[in-house]
Every structure is written in structure tokens, then in C-alpha cells.
Amino acid sequence: MSILKKEGTLHGLFLNKLEALYDVELQITKALPKLAKKVTDPDLKEALEHHLQETEVQVQRLEQCFSLLDEKPKKLKGEAIRGMASDATWVLHNVEEGPALDANIIAAAQYVEHYEIAGYGTAAEWARLMKHTEVKELLDQTLEEEKSANDKLTSLAETKINRQVAMGME
Ligand code: ZN
Ligand code: FE
Ligand code: FE
């Protein structure tokens, strides 16, 4: 990527990381409604819809980060998030609606949440190193939301949905 060679500084890498996260969040705002639509369990549906609302705020937070840094985000197209979205689409087309699809939607969403937790964790640490304090606070807010979204999915799977799948397969 040109930015890495042209501006081989931590600040350049940091902007690149934020641009990548911005692309990720925008892709997620498109993918989450498609997943939520095919979900059977009402609590899972609510969790995905709630996280969609958070994601819309996360997009705005990243825009705030760019404006605090006096930057305009360059458009990036990350392959990883597109791969995860296309795996999720495959699941929607190939698994019958019901607990098994719900469990697979949780699995697909958790790949994304873990990916975001890794990305925001790095970005927040780099912001701390470079003393971009306000930006770091914004990144930490999103990081916390990603962790809770992930925990919520884990708890729905473990307390309910995986059991329904297992029962359906007896
Ligand atoms: Zn900087
Ligand atoms: Fe997010
Ligand atoms: Fe998320």
C-alpha cells in the first residue's frame, strides 16, 4: 500500500488502520441487516439490531477521529471483511432457517467482532503512544461496544441457541 512506503511513520500507519476500520464499519452496516432479517430467535435478532445501531455510531466516531486529526479518510477496500461478509452470505443461502442458521449467524458475527476487537485494540494503543488522547477515548468506546457485542453473542449461543441446535439433531 502506497501510504506505507510514502509515509512510513507510525502516524501514517495509524491513519491507514483507521481507514481500514472505517471501511469495516461501513461494510458491517450493510451486512448486519441481511443477517438480522434471517434470524429466528428474537433475542438474537434484537442483539444484531442493537449492534447495527451501535455500528452507525461507530462510523460517526471514526469520522470524528479523522476530523480531530485534521484528515479526510482515503477509501480503502479491505479483503478480510469482504471475505467474512461473503462467508456469511453463503451461510444465509445454504443453511435452513431456524436454530442451525442462528448458530451459524452467531459464528459469522463473532468472526467479525473478534476482528474488530483486534483492529480497535491496535488502533487505540497506537493512539495512546502518539498521545492522540481524544481519538484514543473514541476508539476505546467502540472497543468496549465490540467486546460487549461479542460477549452477548457468546452468551446467547451458550445459554440457548447451541442447545436448540443440539436438540434438533437428536
Ligand atoms: Zn499522529
Ligand atoms: Fe464495529
Ligand atoms: Fe462490531
Coordinates of N, CA, C and O and ligand atoms in Angstrom, one line a residue:
M1 N 0.8 -1.2 0.0 CA 0.0 0.0 0.0 C 0.9 1.2 0.0 O 1.8 1.3 0.8
S2 N 0.5 2.2 -0.8 CA 1.4 3.3 -1.0 C 1.7 4.1 0.2 O 2.8 4.6 0.4
I3 N 0.7 4.2 1.1 CA 0.9 5.1 2.3 C 2.0 4.5 3.1 O 2.7 5.3 3.7
L4 N 2.1 3.2 3.1 CA 3.2 2.6 4.0 C 4.6 3.0 3.5 O 5.5 3.2 4.3
K5 N 4.7 3.1 2.2 CA 6.0 3.4 1.6 C 6.3 4.9 1.6 O 7.4 5.3 1.9
K6 N 5.2 5.6 1.3 CA 5.4 7.1 1.3 C 5.5 7.7 2.6 O 6.4 8.5 2.9
E7 N 4.7 7.2 3.5 CA 4.7 7.8 4.9 C 4.9 6.7 5.9 O 4.0 6.4 6.6
G8 N 6.1 6.2 5.9 CA 6.4 5.0 6.7 C 6.6 5.4 8.2 O 7.6 5.1 8.8
T9 N 5.6 6.2 8.7 CA 5.7 6.6 10.1 C 4.5 5.9 10.8 O 3.6 5.5 10.2
L10 N 4.6 5.9 12.1 CA 3.5 5.3 12.9 C 2.2 6.1 12.7 O 1.2 5.5 12.6
H11 N 2.4 7.4 12.5 CA 1.2 8.2 12.2 C 0.5 7.8 10.9 O -0.7 7.7 10.8
G12 N 1.3 7.6 9.9 CA 0.8 7.1 8.6 C 0.1 5.8 8.7 O -1.0 5.5 8.2
L13 N 0.8 4.9 9.4 CA 0.2 3.5 9.7 C -1.1 3.6 10.4 O -2.0 2.9 10.2
F14 N -1.1 4.6 11.4 CA -2.3 4.8 12.2 C -3.5 5.2 11.4 O -4.6 4.7 11.5
L15 N -3.2 6.2 10.5 CA -4.3 6.7 9.6 C -4.8 5.5 8.7 O -6.0 5.4 8.5
N16 N -3.9 4.8 8.2 CA -4.2 3.6 7.4 C -5.1 2.6 8.2 O -6.1 2.1 7.7
K17 N -4.7 2.4 9.4 CA -5.5 1.5 10.3 C -7.0 2.1 10.5 O -7.9 1.3 10.4
L18 N -7.1 3.4 10.7 CA -8.4 4.0 10.9 C -9.2 3.9 9.6 O -10.4 3.7 9.7
E19 N -8.5 4.1 8.5 CA -9.3 4.0 7.2 C -9.8 2.6 7.0 O -10.9 2.4 6.5
A20 N -9.0 1.6 7.4 CA -9.4 0.2 7.2 C -10.6 -0.1 8.2 O -11.5 -0.7 7.8
L21 N -10.5 0.5 9.4 CA -11.7 0.3 10.3 C -12.9 1.0 9.8 O -14.0 0.4 10.0
Y22 N -12.7 2.1 9.2 CA -13.9 2.8 8.6 C -14.5 2.0 7.5 O -15.8 1.9 7.5
D23 N -13.7 1.4 6.7 CA -14.3 0.5 5.6 C -15.0 -0.7 6.3 O -16.1 -1.1 5.8
V24 N -14.4 -1.3 7.3 CA -15.0 -2.4 8.0 C -16.4 -2.0 8.5 O -17.4 -2.7 8.3
E25 N -16.5 -0.9 9.2 CA -17.8 -0.5 9.8 C -18.8 -0.2 8.7 O -20.0 -0.6 8.9
L26 N -18.4 0.4 7.6 CA -19.4 0.7 6.6 C -19.9 -0.7 6.0 O -21.1 -0.8 5.7
Q27 N -19.0 -1.6 5.8 CA -19.4 -2.9 5.3 C -20.4 -3.6 6.2 O -21.3 -4.2 5.8
I28 N -20.1 -3.4 7.5 CA -21.0 -4.1 8.6 C -22.4 -3.5 8.6 O -23.4 -4.2 8.8
T29 N -22.4 -2.1 8.3 CA -23.8 -1.5 8.3 C -24.6 -2.1 7.2 O -25.8 -2.1 7.2
K30 N -23.9 -2.6 6.1 CA -24.7 -3.2 5.0 C -25.0 -4.7 5.3 O -26.0 -5.2 4.9
A31 N -24.1 -5.4 6.0 CA -24.2 -6.8 6.2 C -25.2 -7.2 7.4 O -26.0 -8.1 7.3
L32 N -25.2 -6.4 8.5 CA -26.0 -6.8 9.7 C -27.5 -6.9 9.4 O -28.1 -7.8 9.9
P33 N -28.0 -5.9 8.6 CA -29.5 -6.0 8.4 C -29.9 -7.3 7.6 O -30.9 -7.9 7.9
K34 N -29.0 -7.8 6.7 CA -29.2 -9.0 6.0 C -29.2 -10.2 6.9 O -30.0 -11.2 6.8
L35 N -28.3 -10.2 7.9 CA -28.2 -11.3 8.9 C -29.5 -11.3 9.8 O -30.1 -12.3 10.0
A36 N -29.8 -10.1 10.3 CA -30.9 -9.9 11.3 C -32.2 -10.4 10.7 O -33.0 -11.0 11.3
K37 N -32.4 -10.1 9.4 CA -33.6 -10.5 8.7 C -33.9 -12.0 8.7 O -35.0 -12.4 8.7
K38 N -32.8 -12.8 8.7 CA -33.0 -14.3 8.6 C -32.9 -15.0 9.9 O -33.0 -16.2 10.0
V39 N -32.8 -14.2 11.0 CA -32.7 -14.8 12.3 C -34.0 -15.2 12.8 O -35.0 -14.5 12.6
T40 N -34.1 -16.3 13.6 CA -35.4 -16.8 14.1 C -35.5 -16.3 15.6 O -36.5 -15.8 16.0
D41 N -34.4 -16.5 16.4 CA -34.5 -16.2 17.8 C -34.7 -14.7 18.0 O -33.8 -13.9 17.5
P42 N -35.7 -14.3 18.8 CA -36.0 -12.8 18.9 C -34.9 -12.1 19.7 O -34.6 -10.9 19.4
D43 N -34.2 -12.8 20.7 CA -33.1 -12.1 21.4 C -31.9 -11.9 20.5 O -31.2 -10.9 20.6
L44 N -31.7 -12.9 19.7 CA -30.5 -12.7 18.7 C -30.8 -11.6 17.7 O -30.0 -10.8 17.4
K45 N -32.1 -11.6 17.3 CA -32.4 -10.5 16.3 C -32.2 -9.2 17.0 O -31.7 -8.2 16.4
E46 N -32.7 -9.1 18.2 CA -32.5 -7.8 18.9 C -31.1 -7.4 19.1 O -30.7 -6.3 19.0
A47 N -30.3 -8.4 19.5 CA -28.8 -8.2 19.7 C -28.2 -7.6 18.4 O -27.4 -6.7 18.4
L48 N -28.6 -8.2 17.3 CA -28.0 -7.8 16.0 C -28.5 -6.4 15.6 O -27.7 -5.5 15.1
E49 N -29.8 -6.1 15.9 CA -30.3 -4.8 15.5 C -29.7 -3.7 16.5 O -29.4 -2.6 16.0
H50 N -29.5 -4.1 17.7 CA -28.9 -3.2 18.7 C -27.4 -2.9 18.2 O -27.0 -1.7 18.2
H51 N -26.7 -3.9 17.8 CA -25.4 -3.7 17.3 C -25.3 -2.9 16.0 O -24.3 -2.2 15.8
L52 N -26.3 -3.0 15.2 CA -26.4 -2.2 14.0 C -26.4 -0.7 14.4 O -25.7 0.1 13.8
Q53 N -27.3 -0.4 15.4 CA -27.4 1.0 15.8 C -26.0 1.5 16.3 O -25.6 2.6 16.1
E54 N -25.4 0.6 17.1 CA -24.0 1.0 17.6 C -23.1 1.2 16.5 O -22.2 2.1 16.5
T55 N -23.2 0.3 15.5 CA -22.2 0.4 14.3 C -22.4 1.8 13.6 O -21.4 2.4 13.2
E56 N -23.6 2.2 13.5 CA -23.8 3.5 12.9 C -23.2 4.6 13.7 O -22.6 5.6 13.1
V57 N -23.2 4.5 15.0 CA -22.5 5.5 15.8 C -21.0 5.3 15.7 O -20.2 6.3 15.7
Q58 N -20.5 4.1 15.5 CA -19.1 3.8 15.4 C -18.5 4.5 14.1 O -17.4 5.0 14.0
V59 N -19.3 4.5 13.0 CA -19.0 5.1 11.8 C -18.7 6.6 12.1 O -17.7 7.2 11.7
Q60 N -19.7 7.2 12.8 CA -19.6 8.6 13.1 C -18.4 8.9 14.0 O -17.7 9.9 13.9
R61 N -18.1 8.0 15.0 CA -16.9 8.2 15.8 C -15.6 8.2 15.0 O -14.7 9.0 15.3
L62 N -15.5 7.3 14.0 CA -14.3 7.3 13.2 C -14.2 8.6 12.4 O -13.2 9.2 12.2
E63 N -15.4 9.1 11.9 CA -15.4 10.4 11.2 C -14.9 11.5 12.2 O -14.1 12.4 11.8
Q64 N -15.3 11.4 13.4 CA -14.8 12.4 14.4 C -13.3 12.3 14.6 O -12.6 13.3 14.8
C65 N -12.8 11.0 14.6 CA -11.3 10.8 14.7 C -10.6 11.5 13.6 O -9.6 12.2 13.8
F66 N -11.1 11.3 12.4 CA -10.4 11.9 11.2 C -10.4 13.4 11.4 O -9.4 14.1 11.1
S67 N -11.6 14.0 11.8 CA -11.6 15.4 11.9 C -10.7 15.9 13.0 O -10.1 17.0 12.9
L68 N -10.6 15.2 14.1 CA -9.7 15.6 15.2 C -8.3 15.6 14.7 O -7.4 16.4 15.2
L69 N -8.0 14.6 13.8 CA -6.6 14.5 13.3 C -6.4 15.4 12.1 O -5.3 15.4 11.5
D70 N -7.5 16.1 11.7 CA -7.4 17.0 10.5 C -7.1 16.2 9.2 O -6.3 16.6 8.4
E71 N -7.8 15.1 9.1 CA -7.6 14.3 7.9 C -8.9 13.9 7.3 O -9.9 13.9 8.0
K72 N -8.9 13.6 6.0 CA -10.0 13.0 5.3 C -9.7 11.6 5.0 O -8.6 11.3 4.5
P73 N -10.6 10.6 5.4 CA -10.2 9.2 5.1 C -10.1 8.9 3.6 O -11.0 9.3 2.9
K74 N -9.0 8.3 3.3 CA -8.9 7.7 1.9 C -9.7 6.5 1.9 O -9.9 5.7 2.9
K75 N -10.3 6.2 0.7 CA -11.1 5.0 0.6 C -10.3 3.7 0.5 O -9.4 3.6 -0.3
L76 N -10.5 2.8 1.4 CA -9.8 1.5 1.4 C -10.9 0.4 1.2 O -12.0 0.6 1.5
K77 N -10.5 -0.7 0.5 CA -11.4 -1.8 0.4 C -10.7 -3.0 0.9 O -9.8 -3.6 0.3
G78 N -11.0 -3.4 2.2 CA -10.3 -4.5 2.8 C -10.9 -5.8 2.3 O -12.1 -6.0 2.2
E79 N -10.0 -6.7 2.1 CA -10.4 -8.0 1.6 C -11.0 -8.9 2.7 O -11.9 -9.7 2.5
A80 N -10.4 -8.8 3.9 CA -10.8 -9.6 5.0 C -12.3 -9.5 5.3 O -13.0 -10.5 5.4
I81 N -12.7 -8.2 5.5 CA -14.1 -8.0 5.9 C -15.1 -8.5 4.7 O -16.1 -9.0 5.0
R82 N -14.6 -8.3 3.5 CA -15.4 -8.7 2.4 C -15.5 -10.3 2.3 O -16.5 -10.8 2.0
G83 N -14.4 -10.9 2.7 CA -14.4 -12.4 2.8 C -15.4 -12.9 3.9 O -16.1 -13.8 3.6
M84 N -15.3 -12.2 5.0 CA -16.2 -12.6 6.1 C -17.7 -12.3 5.7 O -18.5 -13.2 6.0
A85 N -17.9 -11.2 5.0 CA -19.3 -10.9 4.6 C -19.8 -12.0 3.6 O -20.9 -12.4 3.6
S86 N -18.8 -12.4 2.7 CA -19.3 -13.4 1.7 C -19.5 -14.8 2.3 O -20.4 -15.5 1.9
D87 N -18.7 -15.1 3.3 CA -18.9 -16.4 4.0 C -20.3 -16.3 4.7 O -21.0 -17.3 4.7
A88 N -20.6 -15.2 5.3 CA -21.9 -15.1 6.0 C -23.1 -15.2 5.0 O -24.1 -15.8 5.2
T89 N -22.9 -14.6 3.8 CA -23.9 -14.7 2.7 C -24.1 -16.2 2.3 O -25.2 -16.7 2.1
W90 N -23.0 -16.9 2.2 CA -23.0 -18.3 1.9 C -23.9 -19.1 2.9 O -24.8 -19.9 2.5
V91 N -23.7 -18.8 4.2 CA -24.5 -19.4 5.2 C -26.0 -19.1 5.0 O -26.8 -20.0 5.2
L92 N -26.3 -17.8 4.8 CA -27.7 -17.5 4.6 C -28.3 -18.2 3.5 O -29.5 -18.6 3.5
H93 N -27.6 -18.6 2.4 CA -28.1 -19.3 1.3 C -28.1 -20.8 1.4 O -28.8 -21.5 0.7
N94 N -27.3 -21.3 2.3 CA -27.1 -22.7 2.4 C -27.6 -23.4 3.7 O -27.6 -24.6 3.8
V95 N -28.0 -22.7 4.7 CA -28.5 -23.3 5.9 C -29.9 -22.9 6.1 O -30.3 -21.8 5.9
E96 N -30.7 -23.9 6.4 CA -32.2 -23.7 6.6 C -32.4 -22.8 7.8 O -31.8 -22.9 8.8
E97 N -33.4 -21.9 7.7 CA -33.8 -21.0 8.8 C -34.2 -21.8 10.0 O -34.8 -22.9 9.9
G98 N -33.8 -21.3 11.2 CA -34.0 -22.0 12.5 C -32.8 -21.9 13.3 O -31.8 -21.2 13.0
P99 N -32.7 -22.8 14.3 CA -31.6 -22.7 15.3 C -30.2 -22.9 14.6 O -29.2 -22.2 14.9
A100 N -30.2 -23.8 13.6 CA -28.8 -24.1 12.9 C -28.4 -22.8 12.2 O -27.2 -22.5 12.3
L101 N -29.3 -22.1 11.6 CA -28.9 -20.9 10.9 C -28.5 -19.8 11.9 O -27.5 -19.1 11.8
D102 N -29.3 -19.7 13.0 CA -29.0 -18.8 14.1 C -27.6 -19.0 14.6 O -26.8 -18.1 14.8
A103 N -27.3 -20.3 14.9 CA -25.9 -20.6 15.4 C -24.8 -20.2 14.4 O -23.8 -19.7 14.8
N104 N -25.1 -20.4 13.1 CA -24.1 -20.0 12.1 C -24.0 -18.5 11.9 O -22.9 -18.0 11.6
I105 N -25.1 -17.8 12.1 CA -25.0 -16.4 12.1 C -24.2 -15.8 13.3 O -23.4 -14.9 13.1
I106 N -24.4 -16.4 14.4 CA -23.6 -16.1 15.6 C -22.1 -16.3 15.3 O -21.3 -15.4 15.5
A107 N -21.8 -17.4 14.7 CA -20.4 -17.7 14.4 C -19.9 -16.7 13.4 O -18.7 -16.2 13.6
A108 N -20.6 -16.4 12.4 CA -20.2 -15.4 11.4 C -20.0 -14.0 12.0 O -19.0 -13.3 11.8
A109 N -20.9 -13.6 12.9 CA -20.8 -12.3 13.5 C -19.6 -12.3 14.5 O -19.0 -11.3 14.6
Q110 N -19.3 -13.4 15.2 CA -18.2 -13.4 16.1 C -16.9 -13.3 15.4 O -15.9 -12.8 16.0
Y111 N -16.7 -13.9 14.2 CA -15.5 -13.6 13.5 C -15.3 -12.1 13.3 O -14.2 -11.6 13.5
V112 N -16.4 -11.4 12.9 CA -16.3 -10.0 12.7 C -15.9 -9.3 14.0 O -15.1 -8.4 14.0
E113 N -16.6 -9.6 15.1 CA -16.4 -8.9 16.4 C -14.9 -9.1 16.8 O -14.3 -8.2 17.3
H114 N -14.4 -10.3 16.7 CA -13.0 -10.6 17.1 C -12.1 -9.8 16.2 O -11.1 -9.2 16.7
Y115 N -12.4 -9.7 14.9 CA -11.6 -8.9 14.0 C -11.6 -7.5 14.4 O -10.5 -6.8 14.4
E116 N -12.7 -7.0 14.7 CA -12.8 -5.6 15.1 C -12.1 -5.3 16.5 O -11.5 -4.3 16.6
I117 N -12.3 -6.3 17.4 CA -11.6 -6.1 18.7 C -10.1 -6.0 18.5 O -9.4 -5.2 19.1
A118 N -9.5 -6.8 17.6 CA -8.1 -6.8 17.3 C -7.7 -5.4 16.7 O -6.8 -4.8 17.1
G119 N -8.5 -5.0 15.7 CA -8.2 -3.8 15.0 C -8.3 -2.5 15.9 O -7.4 -1.7 15.9
Y120 N -9.4 -2.4 16.7 CA -9.5 -1.3 17.6 C -8.5 -1.3 18.7 O -8.1 -0.3 19.2
G121 N -8.2 -2.5 19.2 CA -7.1 -2.7 20.2 C -5.8 -2.1 19.7 O -5.2 -1.3 20.5
T122 N -5.4 -2.4 18.5 CA -4.2 -1.9 18.0 C -4.3 -0.4 17.8 O -3.4 0.4 18.2
A123 N -5.4 0.1 17.2 CA -5.5 1.5 16.9 C -5.5 2.3 18.2 O -4.9 3.4 18.2
A124 N -6.2 1.8 19.2 CA -6.2 2.6 20.5 C -4.9 2.6 21.1 O -4.5 3.7 21.7
E125 N -4.1 1.5 21.0 CA -2.8 1.5 21.6 C -1.8 2.5 20.8 O -1.0 3.2 21.4
W126 N -2.0 2.5 19.5 CA -1.1 3.4 18.7 C -1.5 4.9 19.0 O -0.7 5.8 19.1
A127 N -2.8 5.1 19.2 CA -3.3 6.5 19.6 C -2.7 6.9 20.9 O -2.3 8.0 21.1
R128 N -2.7 6.0 21.9 CA -2.1 6.2 23.2 C -0.6 6.6 23.1 O -0.1 7.6 23.6
L129 N 0.1 5.8 22.3 CA 1.6 6.0 22.1 C 1.8 7.4 21.5 O 2.8 8.1 21.9
M130 N 0.9 7.8 20.6 CA 1.2 9.1 19.9 C 0.4 10.3 20.6 O 0.4 11.4 20.1
K131 N -0.1 10.0 21.8 CA -0.8 11.0 22.6 C -2.0 11.6 21.9 O -2.2 12.8 22.1
H132 N -2.7 10.9 21.0 CA -3.9 11.4 20.5 C -5.0 11.0 21.4 O -5.8 10.1 21.2
T133 N -5.1 11.8 22.5 CA -5.9 11.4 23.7 C -7.4 11.3 23.3 O -8.1 10.3 23.7
E134 N -7.9 12.3 22.7 CA -9.4 12.3 22.4 C -9.7 11.2 21.4 O -10.7 10.5 21.5
V135 N -8.8 11.0 20.4 CA -9.0 9.9 19.5 C -9.0 8.5 20.2 O -9.8 7.7 20.0
K136 N -8.1 8.4 21.1 CA -8.0 7.2 21.9 C -9.3 6.9 22.6 O -9.8 5.8 22.7
E137 N -9.8 7.9 23.2 CA -11.1 7.7 24.0 C -12.2 7.3 23.1 O -13.0 6.4 23.5
L138 N -12.3 7.8 21.9 CA -13.3 7.4 21.0 C -13.1 6.0 20.6 O -14.1 5.2 20.5
L139 N -11.9 5.6 20.3 CA -11.6 4.2 19.9 C -11.9 3.2 21.0 O -12.4 2.1 20.8
D140 N -11.6 3.7 22.3 CA -11.9 2.8 23.4 C -13.4 2.6 23.6 O -13.8 1.5 24.0
Q141 N -14.2 3.6 23.3 CA -15.6 3.5 23.4 C -16.1 2.4 22.5 O -16.9 1.5 22.8
T142 N -15.6 2.5 21.2 CA -16.0 1.5 20.2 C -15.5 0.1 20.6 O -16.3 -0.9 20.6
L143 N -14.3 0.0 21.1 CA -13.7 -1.3 21.5 C -14.6 -1.9 22.6 O -14.9 -3.1 22.5
E144 N -15.1 -1.1 23.5 CA -15.9 -1.7 24.6 C -17.2 -2.2 24.0 O -17.7 -3.3 24.4
E145 N -17.8 -1.5 23.0 CA -19.0 -2.0 22.4 C -18.8 -3.3 21.6 O -19.7 -4.2 21.6
E146 N -17.6 -3.4 21.0 CA -17.3 -4.6 20.2 C -17.2 -5.8 21.2 O -17.7 -6.9 20.9
K147 N -16.6 -5.5 22.3 CA -16.4 -6.6 23.3 C -17.8 -7.0 23.9 O -18.1 -8.2 24.0
S148 N -18.6 -6.0 24.2 CA -20.0 -6.4 24.7 C -20.8 -7.1 23.7 O -21.5 -8.1 24.0
A149 N -20.7 -6.7 22.4 CA -21.4 -7.4 21.4 C -21.0 -8.8 21.3 O -21.8 -9.8 21.2
N150 N -19.7 -9.0 21.3 CA -19.1 -10.4 21.3 C -19.6 -11.2 22.5 O -20.0 -12.4 22.3
D151 N -19.5 -10.6 23.7 CA -20.0 -11.4 24.9 C -21.5 -11.7 24.8 O -21.9 -12.8 25.2
K152 N -22.2 -10.8 24.3 CA -23.7 -11.1 24.2 C -23.9 -12.3 23.2 O -24.8 -13.1 23.5
L153 N -23.2 -12.3 22.1 CA -23.3 -13.4 21.2 C -22.9 -14.7 21.8 O -23.6 -15.8 21.7
T154 N -21.8 -14.7 22.6 CA -21.4 -15.9 23.3 C -22.4 -16.4 24.2 O -22.8 -17.6 24.3
S155 N -23.0 -15.5 25.0 CA -24.0 -15.9 26.0 C -25.3 -16.4 25.3 O -25.8 -17.4 25.8
L156 N -25.7 -15.8 24.2 CA -26.9 -16.4 23.5 C -26.6 -17.8 23.0 O -27.4 -18.7 23.1
A157 N -25.4 -18.0 22.5 CA -25.1 -19.3 21.9 C -25.0 -20.3 23.1 O -25.6 -21.4 23.0
E158 N -24.3 -20.0 24.2 CA -24.1 -21.0 25.2 C -25.3 -21.2 26.1 O -25.5 -22.3 26.5
T159 N -26.2 -20.2 26.3 CA -27.3 -20.4 27.2 C -28.5 -21.0 26.4 O -29.5 -21.5 27.0
K160 N -28.6 -20.8 25.1 CA -29.8 -21.1 24.4 C -29.6 -21.8 23.0 O -30.1 -22.9 22.8
I161 N -29.0 -21.0 22.1 CA -29.1 -21.4 20.7 C -28.4 -22.7 20.4 O -28.9 -23.6 19.7
N162 N -27.2 -22.9 20.9 CA -26.5 -24.2 20.7 C -27.3 -25.4 21.2 O -27.2 -26.5 20.6
R163 N -28.0 -25.2 22.3 CA -28.8 -26.3 22.9 C -29.9 -26.6 21.9 O -30.2 -27.8 21.7
Q164 N -30.5 -25.6 21.4 CA -31.6 -25.8 20.4 C -31.1 -26.6 19.2 O -31.8 -27.5 18.7
V165 N -29.9 -26.2 18.7 CA -29.4 -26.9 17.6 C -29.2 -28.4 17.9 O -29.5 -29.3 17.2
A166 N -28.6 -28.6 19.1 CA -28.3 -30.0 19.5 C -29.6 -30.8 19.7 O -29.6 -32.0 19.2
M167 N -30.6 -30.2 20.2 CA -31.9 -30.9 20.4 C -32.5 -31.2 19.0 O -33.0 -32.3 18.8
G168 N -32.4 -30.3 18.1 CA -32.9 -30.5 16.8 C -32.2 -31.6 16.0 O -32.7 -32.2 15.0
M169 N -31.0 -32.0 16.5 CA -30.2 -33.0 15.7 C -30.2 -34.4 16.4 O -29.5 -35.3 16.0
E170 N -31.0 -34.5 17.5 CA -31.0 -35.8 18.2 C -31.8 -36.8 17.4 O -32.6 -36.5 16.6
Ligands
ZN1 ZN -0.1 11.1 15.0
FE2 FE -18.0 -2.1 14.8
FE3 FE -19.0 -4.9 15.9

